[in-house]
């Protein structure tokens, strides 16, 4: 019997569920992730050597994750490639209806890595997302970090980014970040949600009966709220950090009341002494691999310039033959929704029966997850007038030190000329951090056309043929055939 070979890229909630379902459908699975342990950011925990509290006692849903992880990684038909990076996807020749070849680098940290090429029958992409941070004066000072980075250090190493911290931005993700910082020993001076209370209530409470399907999130939110209350952390809505100040590193932040469009209300500025500030204004999906695979992108309703997700059909299939996408790549809706999408994608990628009875419930939960993603976007939109925070010398692209004035001076140039003149997005991060911001600023003052909701979106700054840094010696070495399946 010839089994379908399925490669799953990403071992977070979506990717692990995809691998589990693909194995259940009878496939030979290769699970690839650049981390040493599965779980992604959501299930990141302290290493065993720390002797920490049992994770199932402190993290919502950890027990079921641990069971799934053991089942997948211990399965005889699963090859677990930890610490491996997919650096390129090679599309087939025109007319060939098969997924791209997957180029992987694998090896011990600090040592030369072996180059492998996988040719699967189906490819599931579950690469997740990273923080979006809007620039403001002083955001390039040491001590200013993304909310996700602060959480990763606190959860994965029990390292606090500062002794006194302000957490700011928008979205429910600010709450677990603050809780993780408290657990790591930080004093959280405040959590600042840019959305105003009335707008948050309208976004969350529209068609409230639909929230019944997300009961687990209510319990998680209540637990996080109790943690902040116990530590007397103020949670303020309608306020945002608009400036960071300090000599050599952040020493204080200025926050202000924001109107619904996120313009600053004059006279409401307040200064808070801190040694760190964690900011997050939503998430940007990691789209370089879907773009390399030839997947179409789409703009959700209310999308801002530069915002895009992978377009998928009812089976999580993309426009590229044999390629499926799940999790934050298709919309940010939380770990439960990501797991549901992953299970559906993995089963169908492995050739499972599309009419199998369990898929009816999976599709229903998937649709509920998409509705929750839309609710989240409505409740926590990015205000249109946030660029009013910027000054001419405010750095927008941190890699190349490109300031706001330089971007404005290149407003009338086409995209390629503007990038070459300003260098914005051409640094080491390859526009992962500044790309959406630059796209939005150019759309406000230049010739770019905003995306049409539901319509196709050009790849733009997400086009990175080489997805991760690669040494020349690794490129020069011949690929190593992967070990045959057991």
Short mmCIF file of C-alpha atoms in Angstrom, two decimals:
data_model
loop_
_atom_site.label_atom_id
_atom_site.label_comp_id
_atom_site.label_asym_id
_atom_site.label_seq_id
_atom_site.Cartn_x
_atom_site.Cartn_y
_atom_site.Cartn_z
CA UNK A 1 0.00 0.00 0.00
CA UNK A 2 1.37 3.41 -1.02
CA UNK A 3 0.63 6.04 1.56
CA UNK A 4 0.30 9.73 0.79
CA UNK A 5 3.25 11.78 1.98
CA UNK A 6 2.16 14.94 3.78
CA UNK A 7 4.53 17.67 4.97
CA UNK A 8 3.22 19.97 7.69
CA UNK A 9 5.17 23.20 8.27
CA UNK A 10 4.58 24.57 11.76
CA UNK A 11 3.91 22.63 14.96
CA UNK A 12 1.69 25.09 16.80
CA UNK A 13 -1.97 24.30 17.58
CA UNK A 14 -2.94 24.26 13.88
CA UNK A 15 0.05 22.30 12.58
CA UNK A 16 -0.06 19.70 15.35
CA UNK A 17 -3.78 19.13 14.75
CA UNK A 18 -3.10 18.82 11.00
CA UNK A 19 -0.41 16.20 11.59
CA UNK A 20 -2.69 14.29 13.97
CA UNK A 21 -5.55 14.21 11.47
CA UNK A 22 -3.27 13.29 8.56
CA UNK A 23 -1.92 10.33 10.54
CA UNK A 24 -5.46 9.26 11.37
CA UNK A 25 -6.24 9.31 7.65
CA UNK A 26 -3.31 6.96 6.97
CA UNK A 27 -0.66 9.34 5.64
CA UNK A 28 3.10 9.38 6.14
CA UNK A 29 3.72 12.72 7.87
CA UNK A 30 6.79 14.92 8.20
CA UNK A 31 6.25 17.66 10.79
CA UNK A 32 8.71 20.56 10.49
CA UNK A 33 9.21 23.39 12.98
CA UNK A 34 12.06 25.73 13.80
CA UNK A 35 11.51 25.27 17.56
CA UNK A 36 12.83 22.38 19.61
CA UNK A 37 9.40 21.56 21.07
CA UNK A 38 5.94 21.58 19.52
CA UNK A 39 3.18 23.92 20.65
CA UNK A 40 4.11 27.26 19.15
CA UNK A 41 3.80 30.47 21.14
CA UNK A 42 0.45 29.46 22.62
CA UNK A 43 1.79 26.35 24.37
CA UNK A 44 5.28 27.66 25.08
CA UNK A 45 6.37 26.48 28.54
CA UNK A 46 9.48 26.49 30.69
CA UNK A 47 12.03 23.74 29.93
CA UNK A 48 11.74 20.65 32.14
CA UNK A 49 15.05 21.54 33.82
CA UNK A 50 13.35 24.47 35.57
CA UNK A 51 11.19 22.10 37.61
CA UNK A 52 8.23 24.45 37.19
CA UNK A 53 4.61 23.86 38.16
CA UNK A 54 2.96 21.22 36.02
CA UNK A 55 1.79 23.12 32.90
CA UNK A 56 -1.68 21.56 32.87
CA UNK A 57 -2.25 23.25 36.23
CA UNK A 58 -1.58 26.74 34.90
CA UNK A 59 -2.40 26.79 31.19
CA UNK A 60 -5.83 26.44 29.65
CA UNK A 61 -6.06 23.41 27.35
CA UNK A 62 -2.55 22.14 28.01
CA UNK A 63 -3.58 18.61 28.93
CA UNK A 64 -5.25 17.92 25.57
CA UNK A 65 -2.27 19.50 23.80
CA UNK A 66 0.16 17.23 25.68
CA UNK A 67 -1.87 14.15 24.76
CA UNK A 68 -2.00 15.13 21.09
CA UNK A 69 1.70 15.98 21.06
CA UNK A 70 2.67 12.60 22.52
CA UNK A 71 0.38 10.81 20.08
CA UNK A 72 1.79 12.60 17.03
CA UNK A 73 5.48 12.61 17.90
CA UNK A 74 5.37 8.99 19.02
CA UNK A 75 3.53 7.74 15.93
CA UNK A 76 5.57 5.36 13.75
CA UNK A 77 4.45 7.16 10.59
CA UNK A 78 5.47 10.62 11.82
CA UNK A 79 8.92 12.13 11.31
CA UNK A 80 9.42 15.04 13.73
CA UNK A 81 11.94 17.56 12.40
CA UNK A 82 12.61 19.90 15.33
CA UNK A 83 14.87 22.92 14.89
CA UNK A 84 14.45 22.74 11.10
CA UNK A 85 13.75 25.72 8.86
CA UNK A 86 11.98 25.78 5.49
CA UNK A 87 14.02 28.27 3.52
CA UNK A 88 12.34 27.95 0.11
CA UNK A 89 9.47 26.36 -1.77
CA UNK A 90 10.12 25.37 -5.38
CA UNK A 91 7.02 25.42 -7.55
CA UNK A 92 6.51 22.69 -10.17
CA UNK A 93 6.78 23.32 -13.87
CA UNK A 94 3.72 24.93 -15.51
CA UNK A 95 1.03 22.35 -16.11
CA UNK A 96 2.12 20.06 -13.28
CA UNK A 97 -0.62 19.79 -10.65
CA UNK A 98 1.43 18.99 -7.59
CA UNK A 99 2.63 20.89 -4.53
CA UNK A 100 6.00 22.60 -4.47
CA UNK A 101 9.20 20.92 -3.34
CA UNK A 102 10.08 21.86 0.23
CA UNK A 103 13.67 22.94 0.86
CA UNK A 104 14.65 22.43 4.51
CA UNK A 105 17.76 23.17 6.57
CA UNK A 106 18.21 20.88 9.54
CA UNK A 107 20.98 20.57 12.12
CA UNK A 108 22.24 21.41 15.58
CA UNK A 109 22.33 25.10 16.63
CA UNK A 110 25.61 26.74 15.66
CA UNK A 111 26.72 23.84 13.47
CA UNK A 112 26.52 23.54 9.68
CA UNK A 113 23.04 22.41 8.73
CA UNK A 114 22.18 19.68 6.24
CA UNK A 115 20.05 20.64 3.27
CA UNK A 116 17.07 18.43 2.44
CA UNK A 117 14.47 18.53 -0.32
CA UNK A 118 11.05 16.99 0.38
CA UNK A 119 8.59 16.23 -2.44
CA UNK A 120 5.25 15.59 -0.71
CA UNK A 121 1.91 14.62 -2.16
CA UNK A 122 0.37 17.42 -0.11
CA UNK A 123 1.69 20.37 1.86
CA UNK A 124 -0.01 21.92 4.90
CA UNK A 125 1.18 25.39 5.89
CA UNK A 126 0.59 26.40 9.50
CA UNK A 127 3.32 28.99 10.04
CA UNK A 128 1.30 31.29 12.31
CA UNK A 129 1.73 35.04 12.73
CA UNK A 130 3.90 37.62 14.44
CA UNK A 131 3.12 40.87 16.24
CA UNK A 132 2.24 44.04 14.42
CA UNK A 133 3.58 47.15 16.14
CA UNK A 134 2.70 50.67 15.06
CA UNK A 135 5.64 53.09 15.29
CA UNK A 136 5.70 56.04 17.65
CA UNK A 137 8.47 58.43 18.74
CA UNK A 138 11.02 56.46 20.75
CA UNK A 139 9.80 52.99 19.81
CA UNK A 140 13.32 52.14 18.65
CA UNK A 141 14.78 52.63 22.14
CA UNK A 142 16.12 49.56 23.98
CA UNK A 143 13.45 48.38 26.38
CA UNK A 144 10.60 48.77 23.89
CA UNK A 145 9.60 45.32 22.65
CA UNK A 146 6.70 43.50 21.09
CA UNK A 147 4.10 41.93 23.32
CA UNK A 148 4.84 38.53 21.78
CA UNK A 149 8.56 38.78 22.51
CA UNK A 150 7.90 39.68 26.13
CA UNK A 151 5.52 36.75 26.50
CA UNK A 152 7.97 34.33 24.85
CA UNK A 153 10.76 35.30 27.27
CA UNK A 154 8.45 35.11 30.27
CA UNK A 155 6.85 31.78 29.35
CA UNK A 156 9.88 30.08 27.81
CA UNK A 157 12.70 31.28 30.07
CA UNK A 158 10.98 33.06 33.00
CA UNK A 159 12.83 36.21 32.02
CA UNK A 160 11.12 39.55 32.65
CA UNK A 161 11.81 42.26 30.07
CA UNK A 162 11.74 44.85 32.84
CA UNK A 163 11.02 45.50 36.49
CA UNK A 164 8.26 48.04 35.82
CA UNK A 165 6.40 47.56 32.55
CA UNK A 166 3.50 49.07 30.64
CA UNK A 167 1.62 46.79 28.23
CA UNK A 168 -0.17 48.68 25.45
CA UNK A 169 -1.87 48.24 22.09
CA UNK A 170 -5.14 46.58 21.21
CA UNK A 171 -6.74 43.17 21.45
CA UNK A 172 -7.27 40.48 24.10
CA UNK A 173 -3.68 39.27 23.64
CA UNK A 174 -2.55 42.08 25.94
CA UNK A 175 -4.07 40.23 28.93
CA UNK A 176 -2.05 36.97 28.75
CA UNK A 177 1.07 39.03 28.09
CA UNK A 178 0.49 41.01 31.27
CA UNK A 179 -0.22 37.80 33.21
CA UNK A 180 3.01 36.20 31.94
CA UNK A 181 5.01 39.28 32.98
CA UNK A 182 3.48 39.18 36.45
CA UNK A 183 4.37 35.51 36.75
CA UNK A 184 7.96 36.33 35.74
CA UNK A 185 8.24 38.93 38.51
CA UNK A 186 7.54 42.22 36.72
CA UNK A 187 5.40 45.00 38.12
CA UNK A 188 2.84 45.82 35.41
CA UNK A 189 2.08 49.52 35.82
CA UNK A 190 -0.92 49.41 33.46
CA UNK A 191 -2.52 47.63 30.55
CA UNK A 192 -3.62 50.21 27.96
CA UNK A 193 -6.22 49.18 25.37
CA UNK A 194 -6.46 51.73 22.55
CA UNK A 195 -10.07 50.87 21.75
CA UNK A 196 -12.69 52.84 23.66
CA UNK A 197 -15.04 50.99 25.98
CA UNK A 198 -18.20 51.68 23.97
CA UNK A 199 -16.61 50.50 20.73
CA UNK A 200 -15.30 47.36 22.41
CA UNK A 201 -18.75 46.58 23.77
CA UNK A 202 -20.39 47.09 20.37
CA UNK A 203 -17.84 44.85 18.68
CA UNK A 204 -18.00 42.04 21.22
CA UNK A 205 -21.70 42.08 22.06
CA UNK A 206 -23.15 42.22 18.56
CA UNK A 207 -25.18 39.01 18.09
CA UNK A 208 -24.13 37.85 21.57
CA UNK A 209 -25.67 34.38 21.22
CA UNK A 210 -22.87 33.48 18.80
CA UNK A 211 -20.42 33.74 21.71
CA UNK A 212 -21.93 30.61 23.23
CA UNK A 213 -19.71 28.57 20.89
CA UNK A 214 -16.65 30.23 22.46
CA UNK A 215 -17.38 29.34 26.10
CA UNK A 216 -13.81 28.26 26.79
CA UNK A 217 -12.56 31.73 25.93
CA UNK A 218 -14.87 33.22 28.53
CA UNK A 219 -13.35 31.09 31.26
CA UNK A 220 -9.84 31.96 30.09
CA UNK A 221 -10.68 35.68 30.02
CA UNK A 222 -12.15 35.50 33.53
CA UNK A 223 -8.99 33.83 34.86
CA UNK A 224 -6.78 36.49 33.26
CA UNK A 225 -8.96 39.27 34.61
CA UNK A 226 -8.74 37.77 38.09
CA UNK A 227 -4.94 37.68 37.83
CA UNK A 228 -4.78 41.38 36.93
CA UNK A 229 -7.23 42.25 39.73
CA UNK A 230 -5.25 40.26 42.29
CA UNK A 231 -2.10 42.20 41.37
CA UNK A 232 -4.02 45.50 41.20
CA UNK A 233 -3.07 46.14 37.59
CA UNK A 234 -5.20 48.92 36.08
CA UNK A 235 -6.82 48.13 32.70
CA UNK A 236 -7.59 51.35 30.86
CA UNK A 237 -9.49 51.61 27.59
CA UNK A 238 -9.23 54.41 25.07
CA UNK A 239 -5.58 55.09 25.85
CA UNK A 240 -2.36 54.29 24.04
CA UNK A 241 1.38 54.82 24.30
CA UNK A 242 2.28 57.65 21.94
CA UNK A 243 5.91 58.24 22.93
CA UNK A 244 8.80 56.52 24.72
CA UNK A 245 11.62 58.57 26.25
CA UNK A 246 14.99 57.81 27.73
CA UNK A 247 18.74 58.29 27.57
CA UNK A 248 20.11 55.17 25.91
CA UNK A 249 17.06 53.08 26.83
CA UNK A 250 13.42 53.64 27.72
CA UNK A 251 12.94 55.39 31.07
CA UNK A 252 9.37 56.65 30.74
CA UNK A 253 6.41 56.43 28.41
CA UNK A 254 3.80 58.98 27.48
CA UNK A 255 0.27 57.69 27.05
CA UNK A 256 -2.77 59.70 26.02
CA UNK A 257 -6.51 59.37 25.56
CA UNK A 258 -7.41 58.40 22.00
CA UNK A 259 -10.49 59.23 19.97
CA UNK A 260 -12.23 56.39 18.09
CA UNK A 261 -9.96 57.10 15.10
CA UNK A 262 -6.93 56.89 17.44
CA UNK A 263 -6.07 60.57 17.13
CA UNK A 264 -4.72 61.99 20.39
CA UNK A 265 -7.01 64.04 22.64
CA UNK A 266 -4.91 67.14 23.46
CA UNK A 267 -4.16 67.71 27.12
CA UNK A 268 -4.64 64.08 28.17
CA UNK A 269 -0.98 63.05 28.03
CA UNK A 270 0.39 61.27 31.09
CA UNK A 271 3.97 60.18 31.85
CA UNK A 272 4.78 56.88 33.58
CA UNK A 273 8.29 55.85 34.72
CA UNK A 274 9.14 52.39 33.34
CA UNK A 275 12.14 50.39 32.25
CA UNK A 276 10.24 48.45 29.58
CA UNK A 277 7.14 48.80 27.45
CA UNK A 278 5.46 45.98 25.52
CA UNK A 279 3.30 46.92 22.54
CA UNK A 280 1.12 44.95 20.17
CA UNK A 281 -1.45 46.21 17.67
CA UNK A 282 -2.67 42.90 16.32
CA UNK A 283 -0.92 40.28 14.22
CA UNK A 284 0.54 39.87 10.75
CA UNK A 285 0.43 36.36 9.26
CA UNK A 286 3.72 34.88 8.10
CA UNK A 287 2.94 34.83 4.41
CA UNK A 288 6.34 34.28 2.77
CA UNK A 289 5.85 30.52 2.33
CA UNK A 290 2.24 30.72 1.03
CA UNK A 291 3.37 33.40 -1.44
CA UNK A 292 6.33 31.26 -2.49
CA UNK A 293 3.90 28.37 -3.07
CA UNK A 294 1.79 30.56 -5.35
CA UNK A 295 -1.22 30.85 -3.00
CA UNK A 296 -3.65 33.69 -3.60
CA UNK A 297 -4.08 36.23 -0.83
CA UNK A 298 -7.27 38.00 0.15
CA UNK A 299 -8.25 41.09 2.13
CA UNK A 300 -10.84 40.62 4.89
CA UNK A 301 -13.70 43.09 5.37
CA UNK A 302 -12.41 46.34 6.81
CA UNK A 303 -8.82 45.48 5.84
CA UNK A 304 -6.22 48.20 5.92
CA UNK A 305 -3.54 48.54 3.22
CA UNK A 306 -0.93 45.83 3.66
CA UNK A 307 -3.32 43.51 5.52
CA UNK A 308 -3.88 40.12 3.88
CA UNK A 309 -4.51 36.45 4.62
CA UNK A 310 -4.29 33.25 2.58
CA UNK A 311 -7.43 32.59 0.56
CA UNK A 312 -8.80 29.08 1.18
CA UNK A 313 -11.92 27.20 0.19
CA UNK A 314 -14.25 25.17 2.40
CA UNK A 315 -11.64 22.39 2.61
CA UNK A 316 -8.78 24.72 3.66
CA UNK A 317 -7.26 24.23 0.19
CA UNK A 318 -5.43 27.19 -1.34
CA UNK A 319 -5.28 28.19 -5.00
CA UNK A 320 -2.02 26.22 -5.34
CA UNK A 321 -2.59 22.51 -6.10
CA UNK A 322 -1.99 20.24 -3.14
CA UNK A 323 -1.32 23.12 -0.72
CA UNK A 324 -3.51 23.70 2.35
CA UNK A 325 -3.37 26.54 4.89
CA UNK A 326 -4.71 26.79 8.43
CA UNK A 327 -4.45 28.80 11.63
CA UNK A 328 -3.46 32.47 11.67
CA UNK A 329 -2.54 32.31 7.97
CA UNK A 330 -6.26 32.43 7.17
CA UNK A 331 -7.37 34.77 9.99
CA UNK A 332 -6.64 35.39 13.68
CA UNK A 333 -9.24 33.61 15.82
CA UNK A 334 -7.27 31.91 18.61
CA UNK A 335 -5.91 28.44 19.28
CA UNK A 336 -9.23 26.47 19.28
CA UNK A 337 -10.13 27.77 15.81
CA UNK A 338 -6.59 27.05 14.60
CA UNK A 339 -6.83 23.45 15.83
CA UNK A 340 -10.13 22.98 14.02
CA UNK A 341 -8.78 24.33 10.75
CA UNK A 342 -5.66 22.20 11.14
CA UNK A 343 -7.65 19.01 11.69
CA UNK A 344 -9.74 19.69 8.58
CA UNK A 345 -6.70 20.54 6.45
CA UNK A 346 -4.68 17.54 7.64
CA UNK A 347 -7.46 15.00 7.05
CA UNK A 348 -8.18 16.21 3.51
CA UNK A 349 -4.50 16.69 2.61
CA UNK A 350 -3.96 13.03 3.52
CA UNK A 351 -6.73 11.91 1.18
CA UNK A 352 -9.28 11.29 3.93
CA UNK A 353 -12.93 10.84 3.00
CA UNK A 354 -14.36 14.37 2.50
CA UNK A 355 -17.80 13.02 3.44
CA UNK A 356 -16.66 11.49 6.75
CA UNK A 357 -19.20 12.20 9.48
CA UNK A 358 -16.79 13.97 11.90
CA UNK A 359 -16.07 16.58 9.22
CA UNK A 360 -19.58 18.01 9.55
CA UNK A 361 -18.87 19.08 13.13
CA UNK A 362 -15.36 20.24 12.17
CA UNK A 363 -16.70 22.47 9.41
CA UNK A 364 -19.33 23.91 11.75
CA UNK A 365 -16.68 24.74 14.37
CA UNK A 366 -14.42 26.13 11.67
CA UNK A 367 -17.18 28.49 10.53
CA UNK A 368 -17.78 29.52 14.13
CA UNK A 369 -14.07 30.26 14.41
CA UNK A 370 -14.17 32.43 11.31
CA UNK A 371 -17.14 34.32 12.75
CA UNK A 372 -15.12 34.87 15.94
CA UNK A 373 -12.19 36.19 13.88
CA UNK A 374 -14.53 38.72 12.24
CA UNK A 375 -15.88 39.71 15.68
CA UNK A 376 -12.33 40.18 16.98
CA UNK A 377 -11.46 42.39 14.00
CA UNK A 378 -14.60 44.51 14.52
CA UNK A 379 -13.98 44.94 18.23
CA UNK A 380 -10.29 45.85 17.92
CA UNK A 381 -9.73 47.74 14.65
CA UNK A 382 -6.66 49.88 14.15
CA UNK A 383 -7.75 53.53 14.10
CA UNK A 384 -7.17 55.40 10.85
CA UNK A 385 -5.44 58.43 12.40
CA UNK A 386 -2.64 56.72 14.31
CA UNK A 387 -0.05 58.35 11.97
CA UNK A 388 -0.82 61.57 13.85
CA UNK A 389 1.49 60.20 16.57
CA UNK A 390 4.46 60.38 14.21
CA UNK A 391 7.01 63.18 13.88
CA UNK A 392 9.21 63.76 10.82
CA UNK A 393 12.17 62.10 12.54
CA UNK A 394 10.21 59.10 13.87
CA UNK A 395 11.86 55.90 12.66
CA UNK A 396 9.45 53.69 10.70
CA UNK A 397 11.83 51.01 9.40
CA UNK A 398 14.12 50.11 12.30
CA UNK A 399 16.46 47.91 10.24
CA UNK A 400 17.39 50.72 7.84
CA UNK A 401 16.63 53.70 10.15
CA UNK A 402 14.16 55.10 7.61
CA UNK A 403 12.16 57.93 9.13
CA UNK A 404 8.67 59.21 8.44
CA UNK A 405 9.93 62.28 6.56
CA UNK A 406 11.82 60.08 4.08
CA UNK A 407 8.70 58.03 3.38
CA UNK A 408 6.63 61.15 2.84
CA UNK A 409 9.24 62.52 0.43
CA UNK A 410 8.93 59.34 -1.67
CA UNK A 411 5.12 59.35 -1.64
CA UNK A 412 4.75 60.01 -5.38
CA UNK A 413 7.26 57.36 -6.47
CA UNK A 414 6.19 53.85 -7.44
CA UNK A 415 6.75 51.07 -4.93
CA UNK A 416 10.07 49.84 -6.30
CA UNK A 417 11.62 53.30 -6.59
CA UNK A 418 10.38 54.24 -3.11
CA UNK A 419 11.92 51.14 -1.56
CA UNK A 420 15.27 51.73 -3.27
CA UNK A 421 15.31 55.42 -2.31
CA UNK A 422 14.24 54.99 1.31
CA UNK A 423 15.55 51.44 1.95
CA UNK A 424 12.37 50.79 3.95
CA UNK A 425 11.79 47.04 4.16
CA UNK A 426 15.18 46.08 2.72
CA UNK A 427 16.92 45.31 6.01
CA UNK A 428 17.45 42.02 7.84
CA UNK A 429 13.76 41.53 8.71
CA UNK A 430 12.80 41.96 5.04
CA UNK A 431 9.73 44.09 5.88
CA UNK A 432 8.26 41.59 8.34
CA UNK A 433 7.99 44.34 10.96
CA UNK A 434 7.56 47.52 8.95
CA UNK A 435 5.92 46.15 5.78
CA UNK A 436 2.23 46.65 6.73
CA UNK A 437 3.02 50.05 8.24
CA UNK A 438 4.89 51.27 5.16
CA UNK A 439 2.09 50.00 2.91
CA UNK A 440 -0.51 51.88 4.95
CA UNK A 441 1.48 55.12 5.08
CA UNK A 442 2.08 55.02 1.33
CA UNK A 443 -1.59 54.32 0.64
CA UNK A 444 -2.53 57.42 2.64
CA UNK A 445 -0.26 59.73 0.69
CA UNK A 446 0.69 57.95 -2.52
CA UNK A 447 -0.67 56.18 -5.59
CA UNK A 448 -1.28 52.74 -4.04
CA UNK A 449 -4.84 51.39 -4.19
CA UNK A 450 -6.37 50.03 -0.95
CA UNK A 451 -7.36 46.35 -1.10
CA UNK A 452 -10.92 45.45 -1.99
CA UNK A 453 -12.48 43.35 0.81
CA UNK A 454 -12.75 39.74 -0.33
CA UNK A 455 -10.69 40.46 -3.43
CA UNK A 456 -7.17 39.39 -4.39
CA UNK A 457 -4.19 41.11 -2.78
CA UNK A 458 -0.76 41.44 -4.40
CA UNK A 459 2.08 39.66 -2.61
CA UNK A 460 4.01 42.92 -2.19
CA UNK A 461 6.34 42.89 0.80
CA UNK A 462 5.49 39.23 1.52
CA UNK A 463 7.42 38.05 -1.54
CA UNK A 464 10.62 36.55 -0.11
CA UNK A 465 12.02 33.76 -2.31
CA UNK A 466 14.54 32.96 0.43
CA UNK A 467 12.40 32.75 3.55
CA UNK A 468 15.17 32.56 6.18
CA UNK A 469 18.91 33.38 6.26
CA UNK A 470 21.02 30.69 4.60
CA UNK A 471 24.81 30.30 4.67
CA UNK A 472 26.53 30.08 1.30
CA UNK A 473 28.21 26.85 2.39
CA UNK A 474 24.82 25.30 3.11
CA UNK A 475 23.60 26.29 -0.35
CA UNK A 476 26.71 24.88 -1.99
CA UNK A 477 26.41 21.49 -0.28
CA UNK A 478 24.36 18.84 -2.08
CA UNK A 479 21.00 17.98 -0.52
CA UNK A 480 20.94 15.02 1.86
CA UNK A 481 18.18 12.46 1.19
CA UNK A 482 15.85 12.21 4.21
CA UNK A 483 15.79 8.91 6.08
CA UNK A 484 13.28 6.46 4.59
CA UNK A 485 10.02 6.05 6.55
CA UNK A 486 9.95 3.27 9.10
#
